[in-house]
Short mmCIF file of C-alpha atoms in Angstrom, two decimals:
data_model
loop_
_atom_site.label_atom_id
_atom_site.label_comp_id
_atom_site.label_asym_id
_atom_site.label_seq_id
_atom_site.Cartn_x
_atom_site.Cartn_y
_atom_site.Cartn_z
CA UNK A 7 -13.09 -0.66 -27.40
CA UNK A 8 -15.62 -2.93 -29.16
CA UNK A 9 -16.08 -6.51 -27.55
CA UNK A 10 -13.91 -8.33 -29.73
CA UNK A 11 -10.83 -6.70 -28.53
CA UNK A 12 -11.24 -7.29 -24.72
CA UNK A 13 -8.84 -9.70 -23.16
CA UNK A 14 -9.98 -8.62 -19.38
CA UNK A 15 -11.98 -6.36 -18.10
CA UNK A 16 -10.93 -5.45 -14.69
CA UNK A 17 -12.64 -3.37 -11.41
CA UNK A 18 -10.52 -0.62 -9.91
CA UNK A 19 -11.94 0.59 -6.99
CA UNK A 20 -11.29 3.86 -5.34
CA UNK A 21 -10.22 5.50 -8.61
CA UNK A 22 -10.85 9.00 -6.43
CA UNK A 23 -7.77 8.11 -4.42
CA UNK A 24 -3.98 8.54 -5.83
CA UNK A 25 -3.70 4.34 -5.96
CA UNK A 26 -6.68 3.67 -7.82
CA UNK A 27 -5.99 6.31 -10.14
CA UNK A 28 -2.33 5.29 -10.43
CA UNK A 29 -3.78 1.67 -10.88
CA UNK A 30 -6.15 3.08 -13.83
CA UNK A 31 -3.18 4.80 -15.64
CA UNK A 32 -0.62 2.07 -15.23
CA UNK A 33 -3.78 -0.56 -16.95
CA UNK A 34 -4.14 2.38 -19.78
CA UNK A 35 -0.35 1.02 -20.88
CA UNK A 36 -1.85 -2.40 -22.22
CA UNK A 37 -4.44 -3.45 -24.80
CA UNK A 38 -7.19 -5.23 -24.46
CA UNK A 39 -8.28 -4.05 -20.79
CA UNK A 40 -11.53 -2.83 -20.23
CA UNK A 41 -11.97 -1.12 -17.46
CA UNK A 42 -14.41 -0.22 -14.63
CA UNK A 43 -13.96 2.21 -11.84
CA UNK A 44 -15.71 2.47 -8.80
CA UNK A 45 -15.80 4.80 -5.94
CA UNK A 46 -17.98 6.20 -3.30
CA UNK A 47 -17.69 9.80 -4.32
CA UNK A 48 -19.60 10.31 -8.33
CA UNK A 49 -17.39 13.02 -9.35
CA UNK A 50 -14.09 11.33 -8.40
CA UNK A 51 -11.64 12.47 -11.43
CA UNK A 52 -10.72 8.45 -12.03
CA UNK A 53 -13.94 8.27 -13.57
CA UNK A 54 -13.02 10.16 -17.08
CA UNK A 55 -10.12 7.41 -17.09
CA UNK A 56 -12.43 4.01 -16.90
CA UNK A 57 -14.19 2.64 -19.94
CA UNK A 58 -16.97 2.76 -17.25
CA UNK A 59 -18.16 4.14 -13.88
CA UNK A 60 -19.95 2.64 -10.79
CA UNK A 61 -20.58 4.83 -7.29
CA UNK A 62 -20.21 3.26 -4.70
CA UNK A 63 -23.36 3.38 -2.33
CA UNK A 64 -23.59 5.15 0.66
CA UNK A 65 -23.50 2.24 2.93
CA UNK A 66 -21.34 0.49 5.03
CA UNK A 67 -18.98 -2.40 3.48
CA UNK A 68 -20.60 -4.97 5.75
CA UNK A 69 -23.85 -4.50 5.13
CA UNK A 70 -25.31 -7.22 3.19
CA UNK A 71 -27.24 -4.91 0.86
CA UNK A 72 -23.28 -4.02 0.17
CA UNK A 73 -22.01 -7.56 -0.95
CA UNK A 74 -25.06 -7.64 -3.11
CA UNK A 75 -24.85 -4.89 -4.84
CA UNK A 76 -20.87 -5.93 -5.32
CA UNK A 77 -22.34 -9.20 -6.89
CA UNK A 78 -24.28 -7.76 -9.14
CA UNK A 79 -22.07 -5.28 -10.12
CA UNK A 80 -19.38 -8.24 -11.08
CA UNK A 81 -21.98 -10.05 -12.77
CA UNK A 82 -23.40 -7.48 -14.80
CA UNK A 83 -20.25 -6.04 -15.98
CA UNK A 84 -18.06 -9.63 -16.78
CA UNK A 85 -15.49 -8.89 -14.13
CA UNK A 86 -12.25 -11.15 -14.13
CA UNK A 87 -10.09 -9.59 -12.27
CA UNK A 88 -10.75 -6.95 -8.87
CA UNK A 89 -7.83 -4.59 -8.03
CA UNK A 90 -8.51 -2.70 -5.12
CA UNK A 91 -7.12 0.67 -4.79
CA UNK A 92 -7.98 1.64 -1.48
CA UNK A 93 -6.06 -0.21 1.88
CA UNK A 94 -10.34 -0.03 3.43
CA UNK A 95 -11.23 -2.49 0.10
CA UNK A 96 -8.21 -4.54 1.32
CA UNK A 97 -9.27 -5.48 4.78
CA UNK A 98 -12.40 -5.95 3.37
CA UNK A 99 -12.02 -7.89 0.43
CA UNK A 100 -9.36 -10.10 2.39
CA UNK A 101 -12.53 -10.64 4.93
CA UNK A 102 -15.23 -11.76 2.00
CA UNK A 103 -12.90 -13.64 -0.17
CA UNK A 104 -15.40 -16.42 -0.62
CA UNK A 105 -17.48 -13.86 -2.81
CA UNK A 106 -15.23 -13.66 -5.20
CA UNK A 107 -14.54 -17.42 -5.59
CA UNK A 108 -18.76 -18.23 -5.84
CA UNK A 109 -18.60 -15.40 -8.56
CA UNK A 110 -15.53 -16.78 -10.10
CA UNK A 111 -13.72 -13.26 -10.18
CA UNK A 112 -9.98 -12.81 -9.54
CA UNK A 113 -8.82 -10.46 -7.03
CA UNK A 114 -5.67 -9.10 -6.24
CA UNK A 115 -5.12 -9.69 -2.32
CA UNK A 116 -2.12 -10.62 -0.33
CA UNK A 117 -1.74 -13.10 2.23
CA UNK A 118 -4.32 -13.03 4.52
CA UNK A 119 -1.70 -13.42 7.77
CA UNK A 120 0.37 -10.50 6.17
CA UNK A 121 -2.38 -8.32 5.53
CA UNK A 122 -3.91 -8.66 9.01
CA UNK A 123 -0.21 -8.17 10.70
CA UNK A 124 0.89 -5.52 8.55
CA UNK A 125 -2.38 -3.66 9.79
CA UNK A 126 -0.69 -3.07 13.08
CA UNK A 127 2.82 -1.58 13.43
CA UNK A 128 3.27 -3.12 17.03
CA UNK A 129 2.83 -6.41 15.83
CA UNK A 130 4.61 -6.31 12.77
CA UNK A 131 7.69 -5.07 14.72
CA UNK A 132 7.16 -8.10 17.04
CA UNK A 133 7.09 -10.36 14.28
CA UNK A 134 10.32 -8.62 13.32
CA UNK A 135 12.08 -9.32 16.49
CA UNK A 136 10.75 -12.96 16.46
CA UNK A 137 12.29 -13.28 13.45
CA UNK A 138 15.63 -12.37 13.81
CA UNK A 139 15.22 -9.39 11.23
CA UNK A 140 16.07 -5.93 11.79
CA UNK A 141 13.85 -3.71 13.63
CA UNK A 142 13.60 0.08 14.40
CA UNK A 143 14.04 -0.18 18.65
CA UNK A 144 9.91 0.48 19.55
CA UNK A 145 8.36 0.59 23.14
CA UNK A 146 4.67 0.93 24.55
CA UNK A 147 6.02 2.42 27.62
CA UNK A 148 4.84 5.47 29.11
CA UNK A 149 7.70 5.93 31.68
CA UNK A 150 10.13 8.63 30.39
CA UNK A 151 12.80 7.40 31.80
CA UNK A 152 12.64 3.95 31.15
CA UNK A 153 11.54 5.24 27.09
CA UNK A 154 14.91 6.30 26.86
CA UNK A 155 16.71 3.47 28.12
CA UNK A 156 15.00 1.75 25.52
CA UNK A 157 14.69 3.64 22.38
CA UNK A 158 17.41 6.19 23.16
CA UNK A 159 17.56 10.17 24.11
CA UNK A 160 14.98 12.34 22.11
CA UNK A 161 13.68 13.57 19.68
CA UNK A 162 11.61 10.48 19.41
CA UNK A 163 8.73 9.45 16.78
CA UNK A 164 5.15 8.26 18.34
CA UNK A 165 2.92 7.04 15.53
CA UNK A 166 -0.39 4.99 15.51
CA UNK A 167 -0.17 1.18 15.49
CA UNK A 168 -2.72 1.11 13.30
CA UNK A 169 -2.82 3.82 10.23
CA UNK A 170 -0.59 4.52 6.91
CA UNK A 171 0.64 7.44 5.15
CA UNK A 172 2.05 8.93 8.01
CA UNK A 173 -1.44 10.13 9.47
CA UNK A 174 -1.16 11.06 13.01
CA UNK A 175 2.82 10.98 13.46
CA UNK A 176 4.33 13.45 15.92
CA UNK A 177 7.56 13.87 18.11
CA UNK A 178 7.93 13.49 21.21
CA UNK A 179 10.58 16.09 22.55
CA UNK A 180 10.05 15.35 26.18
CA UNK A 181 8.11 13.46 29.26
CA UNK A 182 4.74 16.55 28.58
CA UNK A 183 4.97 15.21 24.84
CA UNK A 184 4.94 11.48 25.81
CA UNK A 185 2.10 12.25 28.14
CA UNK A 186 -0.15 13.86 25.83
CA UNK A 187 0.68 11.62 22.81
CA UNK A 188 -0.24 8.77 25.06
CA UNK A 189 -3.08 10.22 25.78
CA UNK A 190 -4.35 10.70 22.84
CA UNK A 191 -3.02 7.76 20.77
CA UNK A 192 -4.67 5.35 23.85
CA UNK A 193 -4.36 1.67 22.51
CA UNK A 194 -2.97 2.93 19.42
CA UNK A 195 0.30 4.71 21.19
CA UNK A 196 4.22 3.22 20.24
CA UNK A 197 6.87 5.11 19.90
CA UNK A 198 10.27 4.51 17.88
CA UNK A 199 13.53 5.78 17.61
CA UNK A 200 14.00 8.13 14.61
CA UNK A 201 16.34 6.61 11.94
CA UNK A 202 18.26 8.10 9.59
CA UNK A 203 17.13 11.08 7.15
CA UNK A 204 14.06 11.41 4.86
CA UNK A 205 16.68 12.01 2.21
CA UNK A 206 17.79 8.21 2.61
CA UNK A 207 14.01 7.01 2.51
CA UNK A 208 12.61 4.12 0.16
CA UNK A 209 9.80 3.16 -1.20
CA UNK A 210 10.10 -0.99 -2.61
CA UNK A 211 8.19 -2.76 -4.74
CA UNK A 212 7.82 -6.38 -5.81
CA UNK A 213 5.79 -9.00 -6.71
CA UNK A 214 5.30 -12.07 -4.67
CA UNK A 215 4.63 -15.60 -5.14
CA UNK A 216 3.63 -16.83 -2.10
CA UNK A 217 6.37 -19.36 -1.36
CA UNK A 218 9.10 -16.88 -0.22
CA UNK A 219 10.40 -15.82 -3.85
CA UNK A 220 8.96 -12.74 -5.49
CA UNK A 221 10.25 -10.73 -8.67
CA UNK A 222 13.51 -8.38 -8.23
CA UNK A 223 12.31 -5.22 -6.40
CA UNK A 224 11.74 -1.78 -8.04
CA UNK A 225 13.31 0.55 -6.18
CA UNK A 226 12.70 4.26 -6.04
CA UNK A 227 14.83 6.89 -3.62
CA UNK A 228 11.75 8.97 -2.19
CA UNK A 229 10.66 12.21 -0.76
CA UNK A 230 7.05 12.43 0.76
CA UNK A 231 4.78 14.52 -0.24
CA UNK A 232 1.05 16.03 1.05
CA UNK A 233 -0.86 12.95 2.66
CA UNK A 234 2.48 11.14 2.98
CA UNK A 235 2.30 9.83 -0.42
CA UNK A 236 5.75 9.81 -2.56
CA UNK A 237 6.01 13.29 -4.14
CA UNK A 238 9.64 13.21 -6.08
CA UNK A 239 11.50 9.94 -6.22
CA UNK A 240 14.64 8.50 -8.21
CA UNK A 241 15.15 5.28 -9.51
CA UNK A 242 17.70 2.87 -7.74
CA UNK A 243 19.02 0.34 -10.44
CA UNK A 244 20.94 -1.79 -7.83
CA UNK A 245 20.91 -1.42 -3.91
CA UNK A 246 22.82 -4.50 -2.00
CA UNK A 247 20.86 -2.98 1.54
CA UNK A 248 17.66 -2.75 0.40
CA UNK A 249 17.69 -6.01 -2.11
CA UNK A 250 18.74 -8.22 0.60
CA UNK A 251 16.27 -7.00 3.29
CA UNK A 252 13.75 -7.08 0.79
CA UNK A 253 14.88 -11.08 0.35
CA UNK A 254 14.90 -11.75 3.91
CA UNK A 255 11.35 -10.38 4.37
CA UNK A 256 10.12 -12.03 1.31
CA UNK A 257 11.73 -15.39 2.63
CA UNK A 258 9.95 -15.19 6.02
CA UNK A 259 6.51 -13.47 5.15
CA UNK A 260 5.89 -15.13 1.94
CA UNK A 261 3.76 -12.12 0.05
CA UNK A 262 1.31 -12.82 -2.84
CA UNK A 263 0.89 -10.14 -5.55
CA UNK A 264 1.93 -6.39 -5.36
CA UNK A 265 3.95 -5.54 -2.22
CA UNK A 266 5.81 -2.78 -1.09
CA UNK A 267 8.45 -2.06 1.36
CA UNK A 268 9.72 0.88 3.01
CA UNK A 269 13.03 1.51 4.34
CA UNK A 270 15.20 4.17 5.43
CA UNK A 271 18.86 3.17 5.36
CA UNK A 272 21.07 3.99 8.81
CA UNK A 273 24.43 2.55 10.23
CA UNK A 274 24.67 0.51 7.40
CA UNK A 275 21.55 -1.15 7.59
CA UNK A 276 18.49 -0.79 5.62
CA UNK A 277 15.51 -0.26 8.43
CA UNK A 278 12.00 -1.42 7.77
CA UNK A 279 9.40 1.25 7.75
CA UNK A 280 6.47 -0.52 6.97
CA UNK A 281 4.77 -3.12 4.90
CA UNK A 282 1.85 -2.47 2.93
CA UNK A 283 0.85 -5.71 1.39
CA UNK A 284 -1.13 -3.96 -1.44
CA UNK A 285 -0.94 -1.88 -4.77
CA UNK A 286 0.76 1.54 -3.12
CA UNK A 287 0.90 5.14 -4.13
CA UNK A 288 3.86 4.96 -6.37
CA UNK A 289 2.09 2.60 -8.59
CA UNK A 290 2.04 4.62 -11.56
CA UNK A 291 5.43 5.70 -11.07
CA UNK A 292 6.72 1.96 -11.12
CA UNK A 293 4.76 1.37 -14.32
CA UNK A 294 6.39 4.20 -15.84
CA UNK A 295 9.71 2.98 -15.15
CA UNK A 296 8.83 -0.75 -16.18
CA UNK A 297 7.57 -2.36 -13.59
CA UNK A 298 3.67 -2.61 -13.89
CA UNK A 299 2.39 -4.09 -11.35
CA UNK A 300 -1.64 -4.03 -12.30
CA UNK A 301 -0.15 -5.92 -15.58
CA UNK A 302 1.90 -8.41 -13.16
CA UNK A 303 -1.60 -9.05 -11.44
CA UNK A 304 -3.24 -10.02 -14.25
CA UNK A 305 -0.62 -12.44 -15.01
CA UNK A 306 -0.67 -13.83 -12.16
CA UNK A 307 -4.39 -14.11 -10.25
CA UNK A 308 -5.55 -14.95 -14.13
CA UNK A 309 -3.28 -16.29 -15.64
CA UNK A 310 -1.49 -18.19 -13.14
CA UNK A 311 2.02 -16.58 -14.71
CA UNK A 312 4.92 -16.02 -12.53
CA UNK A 313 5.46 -12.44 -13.59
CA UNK A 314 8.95 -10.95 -13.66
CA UNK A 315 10.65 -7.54 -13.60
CA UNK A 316 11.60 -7.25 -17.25
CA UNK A 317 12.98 -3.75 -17.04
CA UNK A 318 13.65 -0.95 -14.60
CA UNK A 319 14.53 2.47 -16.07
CA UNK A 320 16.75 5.25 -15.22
CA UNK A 321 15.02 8.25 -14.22
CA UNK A 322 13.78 10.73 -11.66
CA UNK A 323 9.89 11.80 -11.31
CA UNK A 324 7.75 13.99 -9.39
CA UNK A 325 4.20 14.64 -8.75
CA UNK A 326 2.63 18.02 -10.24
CA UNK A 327 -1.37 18.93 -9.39
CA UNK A 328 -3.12 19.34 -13.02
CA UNK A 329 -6.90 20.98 -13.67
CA UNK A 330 -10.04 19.18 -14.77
CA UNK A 331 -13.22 21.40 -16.43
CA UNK A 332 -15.99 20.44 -17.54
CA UNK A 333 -17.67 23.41 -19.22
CA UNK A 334 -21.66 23.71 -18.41
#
């Protein structure tokens, strides 16, 4: 792409990782984007998909050798706009924002009091509860008995406060499986009631604009796959559940940018799973359908547009694993 057809030239990091690279493919839909990729590992596949490559040094993010190499990587290669493809570039980013603005680079990054409370399930289901919004009955306890006065008889689901993609989820069947979970998960231990089926699962998202409206939400009827990622999924064109918990959480957290909700639906409610208040795994899949949400963000954090879902197609997708070689 010679010079005189860039509109943008955007930094994807952790094109290694299923986001970045869904981030990469959904940017490959529009003209005028150049694109570079970055990530820690130098033969990360997303590479072969950027106009150009950066690895990430072997260093720790807070390191100040770190933020300058990140400065002079923006400077050098005319970045407007940073979408980070990794939740660790998240926290991170969200924590250094002031780098960007002395550099005068754009990056895509929620709101700074979602980002930190969506980091930790125990106080995002707080939050929930403080709110008046629906939320999956949860307890710290370690007392079996008084677990299932709370949250019901078992089986019961004890996942991390803090972690995504389903990492480190187990059940507990009984008090020997609370013990040991407990054990193990130390400050990190809640459990929650299990709700509904993974058949009725969701995976949401939208765009926010930071004042409690966001576009209409792309929805997509999921089944997980390795590393708790979406593996198969079907679009929903309409969902009355899901569309108004997605407005009531929009209303009372305000988002900004790409944000997606999970839900599984039970008793006729929709049930919040999580929020990540990011770019998420299905990325690619939303851009497929019509909803592109790296194209939304550069509407938005440089263009100041209000971007809006134009179109959301029919269809189901799934996931396949496909070779690269490079012959020697």
């Amino acid at each position: 792409m010679s010079p005189e057809t860039v509109a943008v030239r955007v930094l994807v990091t952790g094109v290694g990782a299923i986001i970045g690279q869904g981030v990469v493919k959904s940017l490959r839909q529009l003209p005028g984007v150049h694109i570079v990729g970055l990530d820690r590992d130098r033969q990360a596949f997303g590479r072969h998909a950027c106009d150009a490559f950066q690895v990430k040094p072997q260093m720790a993010e807070t390191d100040p050798a770190y933020e300058r190499f990140l400065q002079e990587l923006l400077e050098r290669e005319a970045i407007d706009l940073v979408l980070p493809g990794i939740e660790q570039d998240v926290f991170h980013f969200d924590a250094c924002r002031e780098l960007f603005a002395s550099a005068g680079v754009a990056v895509a990054l929620n709101d700074s009091r979602l980002i930190s409370l969506a980091r930790d399930k125990w106080r995002l289901h707080q939050a929930l509860l403080e709110a008046g919004l629906p939320a999956i009955p949860s307890s710290r306890s370690t007392d079996w008995e008084q677990v299932q006065a709370q949250l019901g008889p078992a089986p019961l689901l004890c996942k991390p406060r803090r972690g995504s993609g389903g990492r480190g989820q187990a059940l507990v069947e009984d008090e020997d499986d609370l013990r040991y979970q407990a054990r193990k998960q130390g400050d990190d231990f809640m459990l929650q009631r299990l709700i509904g089926s993974a058949d009725e699962e969701y995976t949401v998202g939208l765009f926010g604009y930071g004042d409690g409206e966001s576009s209409r939400p792309a929805i997509l009827q999921r089944t997980l796959g390795p590393g708790g990622a979406t593996w198969c999924a079907r679009s929903i064109a309409g969902d009355p559940l899901i569309e108004s918990a997605c407005e009531a959480l929009t209303t009372h957290f305000r988002p900004v940018g790409p944000t997606n909700y999970q839900f599984r639906k039970a008793d006729g409610r929709a049930w919040l799973l999580e929020i990540n208040p990011r770019l998420s795994a299905s990325v690619s899949l939303r851009a497929a359908l019509g909803c592109n949400e790296a194209a939304m963000s550069i509407d938005y954090f440089c263009h100041g547009q209000r971007p809006a879902l134009a179109e959301w197609r029919a269809a189901r997708c799934s996931r396949y694993i496909e070779d690269h070689i490079e012959y020697l």
